mmCIF file of C-alpha atoms in Angstrom:
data_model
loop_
_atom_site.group_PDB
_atom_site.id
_atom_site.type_symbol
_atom_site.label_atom_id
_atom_site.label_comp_id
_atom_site.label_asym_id
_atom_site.label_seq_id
_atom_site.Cartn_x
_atom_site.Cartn_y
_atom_site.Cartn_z
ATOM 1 C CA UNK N 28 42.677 24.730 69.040
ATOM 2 C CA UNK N 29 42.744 22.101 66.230
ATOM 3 C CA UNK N 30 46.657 22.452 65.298
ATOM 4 C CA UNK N 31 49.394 24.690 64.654
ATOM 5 C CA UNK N 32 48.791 28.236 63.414
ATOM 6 C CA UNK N 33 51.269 30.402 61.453
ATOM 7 C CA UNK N 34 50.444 33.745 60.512
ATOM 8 C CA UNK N 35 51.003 35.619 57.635
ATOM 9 C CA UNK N 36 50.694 32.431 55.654
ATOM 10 C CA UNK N 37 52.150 34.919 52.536
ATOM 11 C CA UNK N 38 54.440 37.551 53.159
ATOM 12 C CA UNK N 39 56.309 39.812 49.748
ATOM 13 C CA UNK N 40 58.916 42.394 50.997
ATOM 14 C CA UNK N 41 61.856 44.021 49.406
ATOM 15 C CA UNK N 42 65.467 43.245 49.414
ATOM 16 C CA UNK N 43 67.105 44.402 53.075
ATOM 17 C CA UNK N 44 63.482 44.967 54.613
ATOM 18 C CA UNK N 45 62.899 43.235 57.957
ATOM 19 C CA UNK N 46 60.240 40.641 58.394
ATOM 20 C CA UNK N 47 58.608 38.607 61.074
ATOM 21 C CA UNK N 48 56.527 35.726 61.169
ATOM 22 C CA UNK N 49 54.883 34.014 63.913
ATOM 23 C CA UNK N 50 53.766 30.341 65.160
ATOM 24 C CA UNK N 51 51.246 29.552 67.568
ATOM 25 C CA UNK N 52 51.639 25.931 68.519
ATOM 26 C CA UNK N 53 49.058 23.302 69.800
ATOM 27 C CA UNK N 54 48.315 24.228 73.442
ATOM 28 C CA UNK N 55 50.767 22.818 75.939
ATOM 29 C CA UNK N 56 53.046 21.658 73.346
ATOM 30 C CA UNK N 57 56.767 22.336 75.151
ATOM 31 C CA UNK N 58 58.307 21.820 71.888
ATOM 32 C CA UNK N 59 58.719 24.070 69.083
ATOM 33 C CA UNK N 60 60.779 23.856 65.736
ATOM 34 C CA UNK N 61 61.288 26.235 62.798
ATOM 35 C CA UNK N 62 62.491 25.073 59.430
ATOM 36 C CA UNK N 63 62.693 26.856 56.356
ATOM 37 C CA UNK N 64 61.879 24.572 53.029
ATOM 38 C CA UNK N 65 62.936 25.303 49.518
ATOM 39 C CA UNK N 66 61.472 24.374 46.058
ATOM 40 C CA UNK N 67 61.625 20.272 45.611
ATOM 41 C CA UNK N 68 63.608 19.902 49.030
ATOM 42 C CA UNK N 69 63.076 18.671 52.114
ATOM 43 C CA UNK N 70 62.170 21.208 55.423
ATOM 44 C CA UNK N 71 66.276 22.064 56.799
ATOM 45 C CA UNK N 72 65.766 22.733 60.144
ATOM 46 C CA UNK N 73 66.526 26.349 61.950
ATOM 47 C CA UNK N 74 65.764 26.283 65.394
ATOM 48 C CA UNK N 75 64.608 24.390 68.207
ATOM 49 C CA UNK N 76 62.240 25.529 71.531
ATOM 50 C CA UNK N 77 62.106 23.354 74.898
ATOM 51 C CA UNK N 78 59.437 25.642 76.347
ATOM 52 C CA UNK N 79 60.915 29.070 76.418
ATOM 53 C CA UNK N 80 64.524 27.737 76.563
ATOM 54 C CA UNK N 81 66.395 27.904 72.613
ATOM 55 C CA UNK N 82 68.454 24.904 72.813
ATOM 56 C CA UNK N 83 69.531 24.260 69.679
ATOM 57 C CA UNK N 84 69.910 26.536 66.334
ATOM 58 C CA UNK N 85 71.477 25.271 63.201
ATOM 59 C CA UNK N 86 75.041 26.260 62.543
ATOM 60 C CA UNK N 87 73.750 27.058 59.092
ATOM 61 C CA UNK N 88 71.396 30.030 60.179
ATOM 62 C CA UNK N 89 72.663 33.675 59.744
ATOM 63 C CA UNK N 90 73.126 35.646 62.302
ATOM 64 C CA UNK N 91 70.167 38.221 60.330
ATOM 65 C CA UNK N 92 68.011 35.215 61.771
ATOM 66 C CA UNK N 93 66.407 35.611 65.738
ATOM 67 C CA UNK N 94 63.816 33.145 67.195
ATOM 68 C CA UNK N 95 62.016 33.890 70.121
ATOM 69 C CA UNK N 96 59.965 31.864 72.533
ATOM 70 C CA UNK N 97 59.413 34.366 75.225
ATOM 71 C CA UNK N 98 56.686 32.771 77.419
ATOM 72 C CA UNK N 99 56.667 29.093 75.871
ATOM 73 C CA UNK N 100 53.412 29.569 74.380
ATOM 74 C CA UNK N 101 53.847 31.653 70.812
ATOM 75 C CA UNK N 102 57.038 32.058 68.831
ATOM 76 C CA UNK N 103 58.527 34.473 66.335
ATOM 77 C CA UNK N 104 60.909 34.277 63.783
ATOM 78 C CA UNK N 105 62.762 37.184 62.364
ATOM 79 C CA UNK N 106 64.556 37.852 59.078
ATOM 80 C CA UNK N 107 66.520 41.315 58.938
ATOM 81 C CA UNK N 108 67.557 42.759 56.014
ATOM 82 C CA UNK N 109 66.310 39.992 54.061
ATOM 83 C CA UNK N 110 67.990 38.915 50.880
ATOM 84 C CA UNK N 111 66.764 37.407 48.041
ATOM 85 C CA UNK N 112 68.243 34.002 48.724
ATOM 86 C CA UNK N 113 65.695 33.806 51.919
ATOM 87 C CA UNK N 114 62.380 33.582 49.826
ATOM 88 C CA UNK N 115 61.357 30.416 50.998
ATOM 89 C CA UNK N 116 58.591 28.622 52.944
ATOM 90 C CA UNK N 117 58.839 29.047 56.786
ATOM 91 C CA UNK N 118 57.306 26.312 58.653
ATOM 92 C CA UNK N 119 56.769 26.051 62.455
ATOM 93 C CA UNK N 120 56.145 22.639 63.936
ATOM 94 C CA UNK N 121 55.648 21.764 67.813
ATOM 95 C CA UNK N 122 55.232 18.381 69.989
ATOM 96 C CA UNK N 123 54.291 17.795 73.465
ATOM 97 C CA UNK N 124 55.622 15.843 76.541
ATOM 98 C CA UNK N 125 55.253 12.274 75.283
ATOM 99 C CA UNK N 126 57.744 9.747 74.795
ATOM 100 C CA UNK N 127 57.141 9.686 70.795
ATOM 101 C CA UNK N 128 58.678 12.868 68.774
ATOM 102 C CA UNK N 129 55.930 13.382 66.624
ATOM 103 C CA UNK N 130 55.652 16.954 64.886
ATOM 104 C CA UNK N 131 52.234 18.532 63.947
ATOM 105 C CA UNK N 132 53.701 21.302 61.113
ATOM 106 C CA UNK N 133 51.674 24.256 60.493
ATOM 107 C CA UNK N 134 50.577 25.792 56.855
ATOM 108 C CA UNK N 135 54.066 27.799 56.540
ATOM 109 C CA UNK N 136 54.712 31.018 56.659
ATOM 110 C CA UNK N 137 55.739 31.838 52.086
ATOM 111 C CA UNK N 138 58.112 34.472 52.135
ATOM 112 C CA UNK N 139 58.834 36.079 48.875
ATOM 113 C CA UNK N 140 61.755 38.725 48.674
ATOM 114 C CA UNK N 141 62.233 41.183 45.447
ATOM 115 C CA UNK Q 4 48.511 25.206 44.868
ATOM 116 C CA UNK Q 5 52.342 25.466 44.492
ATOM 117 C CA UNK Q 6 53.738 22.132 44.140
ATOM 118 C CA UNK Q 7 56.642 21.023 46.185
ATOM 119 C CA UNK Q 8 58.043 18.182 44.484
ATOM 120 C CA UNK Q 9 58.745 19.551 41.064
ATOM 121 C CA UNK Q 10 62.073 18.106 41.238
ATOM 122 C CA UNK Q 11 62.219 15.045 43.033
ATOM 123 C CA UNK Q 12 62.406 11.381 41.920
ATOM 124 C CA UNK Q 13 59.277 10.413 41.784
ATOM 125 C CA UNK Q 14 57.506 7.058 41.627
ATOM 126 C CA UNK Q 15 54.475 6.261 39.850
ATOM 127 C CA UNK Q 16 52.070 3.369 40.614
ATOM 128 C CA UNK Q 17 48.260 2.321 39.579
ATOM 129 C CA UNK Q 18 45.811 2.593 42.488
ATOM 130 C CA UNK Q 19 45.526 -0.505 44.469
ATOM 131 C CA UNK Q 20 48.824 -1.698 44.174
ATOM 132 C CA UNK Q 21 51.378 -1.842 47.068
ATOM 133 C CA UNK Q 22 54.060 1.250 47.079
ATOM 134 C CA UNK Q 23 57.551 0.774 48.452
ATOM 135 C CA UNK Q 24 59.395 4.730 49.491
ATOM 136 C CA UNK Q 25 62.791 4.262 50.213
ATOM 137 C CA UNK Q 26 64.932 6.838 52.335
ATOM 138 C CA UNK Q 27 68.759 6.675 53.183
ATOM 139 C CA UNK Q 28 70.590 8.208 56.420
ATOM 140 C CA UNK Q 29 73.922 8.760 57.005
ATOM 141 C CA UNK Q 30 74.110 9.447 60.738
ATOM 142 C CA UNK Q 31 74.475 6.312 62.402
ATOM 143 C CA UNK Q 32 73.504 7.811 65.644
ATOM 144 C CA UNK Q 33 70.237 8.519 64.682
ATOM 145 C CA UNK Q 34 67.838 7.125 67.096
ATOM 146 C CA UNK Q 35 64.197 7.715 65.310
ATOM 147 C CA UNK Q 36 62.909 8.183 62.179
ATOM 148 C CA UNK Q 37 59.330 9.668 60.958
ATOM 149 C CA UNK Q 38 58.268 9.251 57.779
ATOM 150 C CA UNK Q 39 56.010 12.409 56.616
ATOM 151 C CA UNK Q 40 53.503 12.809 53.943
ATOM 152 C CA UNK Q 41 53.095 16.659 52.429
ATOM 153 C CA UNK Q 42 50.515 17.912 49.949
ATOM 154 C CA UNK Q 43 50.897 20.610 47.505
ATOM 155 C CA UNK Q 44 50.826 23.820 49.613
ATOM 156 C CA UNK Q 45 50.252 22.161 52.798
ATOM 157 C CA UNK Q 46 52.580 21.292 55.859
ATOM 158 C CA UNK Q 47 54.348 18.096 56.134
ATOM 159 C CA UNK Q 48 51.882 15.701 57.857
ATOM 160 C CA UNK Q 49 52.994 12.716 60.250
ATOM 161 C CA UNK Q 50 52.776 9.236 58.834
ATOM 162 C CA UNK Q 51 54.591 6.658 60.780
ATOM 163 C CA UNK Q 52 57.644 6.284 63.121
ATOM 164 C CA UNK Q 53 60.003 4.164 64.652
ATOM 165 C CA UNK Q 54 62.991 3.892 66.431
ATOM 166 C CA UNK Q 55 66.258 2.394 66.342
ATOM 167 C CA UNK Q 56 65.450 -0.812 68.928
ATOM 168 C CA UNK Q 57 63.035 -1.649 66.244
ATOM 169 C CA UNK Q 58 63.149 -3.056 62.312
ATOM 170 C CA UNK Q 59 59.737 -2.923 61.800
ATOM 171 C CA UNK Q 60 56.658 -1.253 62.815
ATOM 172 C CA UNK Q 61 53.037 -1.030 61.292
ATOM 173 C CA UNK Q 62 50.122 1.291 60.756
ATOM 174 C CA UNK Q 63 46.702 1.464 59.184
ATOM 175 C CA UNK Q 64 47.971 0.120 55.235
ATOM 176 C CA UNK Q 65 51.781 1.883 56.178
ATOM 177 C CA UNK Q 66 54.303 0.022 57.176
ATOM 178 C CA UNK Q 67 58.203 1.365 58.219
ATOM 179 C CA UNK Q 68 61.077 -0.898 57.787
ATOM 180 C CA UNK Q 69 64.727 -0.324 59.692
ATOM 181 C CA UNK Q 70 67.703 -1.420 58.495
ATOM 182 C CA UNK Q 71 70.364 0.035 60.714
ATOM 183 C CA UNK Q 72 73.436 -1.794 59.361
ATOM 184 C CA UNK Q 73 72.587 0.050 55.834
ATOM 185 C CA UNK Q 74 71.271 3.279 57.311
ATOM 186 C CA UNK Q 75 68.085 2.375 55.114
ATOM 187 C CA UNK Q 76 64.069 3.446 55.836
ATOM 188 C CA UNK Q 77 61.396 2.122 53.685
ATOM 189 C CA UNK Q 78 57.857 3.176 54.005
ATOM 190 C CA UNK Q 79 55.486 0.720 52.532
ATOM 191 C CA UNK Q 80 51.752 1.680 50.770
ATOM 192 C CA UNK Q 81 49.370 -0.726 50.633
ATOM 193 C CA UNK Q 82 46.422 -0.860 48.165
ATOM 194 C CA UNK Q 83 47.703 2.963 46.913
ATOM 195 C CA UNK Q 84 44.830 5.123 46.299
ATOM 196 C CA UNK Q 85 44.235 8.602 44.901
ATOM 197 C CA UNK Q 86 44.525 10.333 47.993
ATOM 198 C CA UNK Q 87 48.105 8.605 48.902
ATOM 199 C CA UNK Q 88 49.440 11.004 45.629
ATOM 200 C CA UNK Q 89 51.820 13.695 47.775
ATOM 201 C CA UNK Q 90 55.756 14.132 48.431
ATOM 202 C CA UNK Q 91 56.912 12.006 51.253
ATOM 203 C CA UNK Q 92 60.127 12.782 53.385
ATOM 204 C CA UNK Q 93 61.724 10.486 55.875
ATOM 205 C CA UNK Q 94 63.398 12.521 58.470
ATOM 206 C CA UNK Q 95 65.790 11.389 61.046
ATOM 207 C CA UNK Q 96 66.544 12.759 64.729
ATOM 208 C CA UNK Q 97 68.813 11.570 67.925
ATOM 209 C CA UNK Q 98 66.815 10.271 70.843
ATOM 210 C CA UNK Q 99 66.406 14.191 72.616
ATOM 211 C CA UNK Q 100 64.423 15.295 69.750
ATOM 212 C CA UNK Q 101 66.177 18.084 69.353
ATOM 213 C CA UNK Q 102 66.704 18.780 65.839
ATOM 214 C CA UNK Q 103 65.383 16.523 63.073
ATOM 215 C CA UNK Q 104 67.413 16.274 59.694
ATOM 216 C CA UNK Q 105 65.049 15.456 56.767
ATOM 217 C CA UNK Q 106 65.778 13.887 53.421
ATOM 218 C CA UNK Q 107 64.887 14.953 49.768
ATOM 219 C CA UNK Q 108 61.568 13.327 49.643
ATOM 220 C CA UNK Q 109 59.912 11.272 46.569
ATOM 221 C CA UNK Q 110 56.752 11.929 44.589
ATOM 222 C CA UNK Q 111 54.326 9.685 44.774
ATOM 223 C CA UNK Q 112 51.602 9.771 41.555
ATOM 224 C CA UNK Q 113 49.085 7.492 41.997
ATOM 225 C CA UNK Q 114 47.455 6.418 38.768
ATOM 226 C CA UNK Q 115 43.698 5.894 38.576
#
């Protein structure tokens, strides 16, 4: 395992089709983050992972968002009925136990909606 | 690949000369800051941090400056080269790690 792995890394799906994208962290990593990234802006952050345990989701996401974590390891993120104002890159990001709260960031997940 | 940055401020410098990437936060409560590097069509990759009980702190040719009673991060080049041309974001977090608030980012183009 040399880093974080996000698969598909391209995804193109119509308007109010339901997608899902998943992140396979570094092994052992307890922590896991999503963040979605626009065009010439920063990643905003979506969701947090502490192992299995969801402890923090941004106020911003809509409730057509879910994150799941369901054995620590792997995690998905799902879009229903996606809109055209969620094309965007999807990246996943984990760190482990240490005192330091570095983030390895995978490739993204590009998410295109028509 | 798809470029991230096509909209950003961006900052232009010949290689070998020292770059200076500045960053401001607005939540004093912020307990550590990262400073990331990201290539076109790649994920943000980790650069430097540094937390609050500290102004400075140094890598290999990066340097991070503090200055909490501004709320302003600097991340410092030195001798730019070719390879240092990316977007950079500084992002920001609270000392649980649980969510991490990142800025706008800056283009760096490195001239040959």
């Amino acid at each position: 395992d040399t880093g974080v792995s996000q698969d598909p890394r391209h995804k193109i799906t119509k308007r109010g089709q339901n997608v899902t994208f998943r992140c396979d962290p570094i092994s052992e990593h307890n922590r896991l983050y999503w963040y979605r990234q626009t065009l010439g802006q920063g990643p905003e952050f979506l969701t947090y992972f502490q192992n299995e345990a969801q402890l923090e989701k941004s106020r911003l996401l809509s409730d057509r968002f879910s994150a799941e974590r369901p054995k620590g390891s792997f995690s998905t993120l799902e879009i229903q009925r996606t809109e055209q104002g969620d094309s965007a890159m999807y990246l996943c990001a984990s760190s482990g136990r240490g005192p330091g709260g570095e983030q390895f960031f995978g490739p993204g997940t590009r998410l295109t909606v028509l | 690949g798809e470029s991230v940055g096509l909209h950003l401020p961006t900052l232009s410098v010949q290689e070998g000369d020292n770059s200076i990437i500045n960053c401001a936060y607005s939540n004093s409560a912020s307990d550590y800051f990262i400073w990331y590097k990201q290539e076109s069509g790649k994920g943000p990759q980790f650069i430097i941090d540094i937390r609050s009980n500290m102004d400075k702190r140094q890598g290999q040719r990066v340097t991070v400056l503090l200055n909490k009673t501004v709320k302003h991060l600097s991340l410092q080049i030195a001798a730019t080269q070719p390879g240092d041309s990316a977007v950079y974001f500084c992002a920001e977090s609270g000392d649980n790690f649980n969510k991490f608030y990142f800025g706008s980012g800056t283009k760096l183009n490195v001239k040959p």
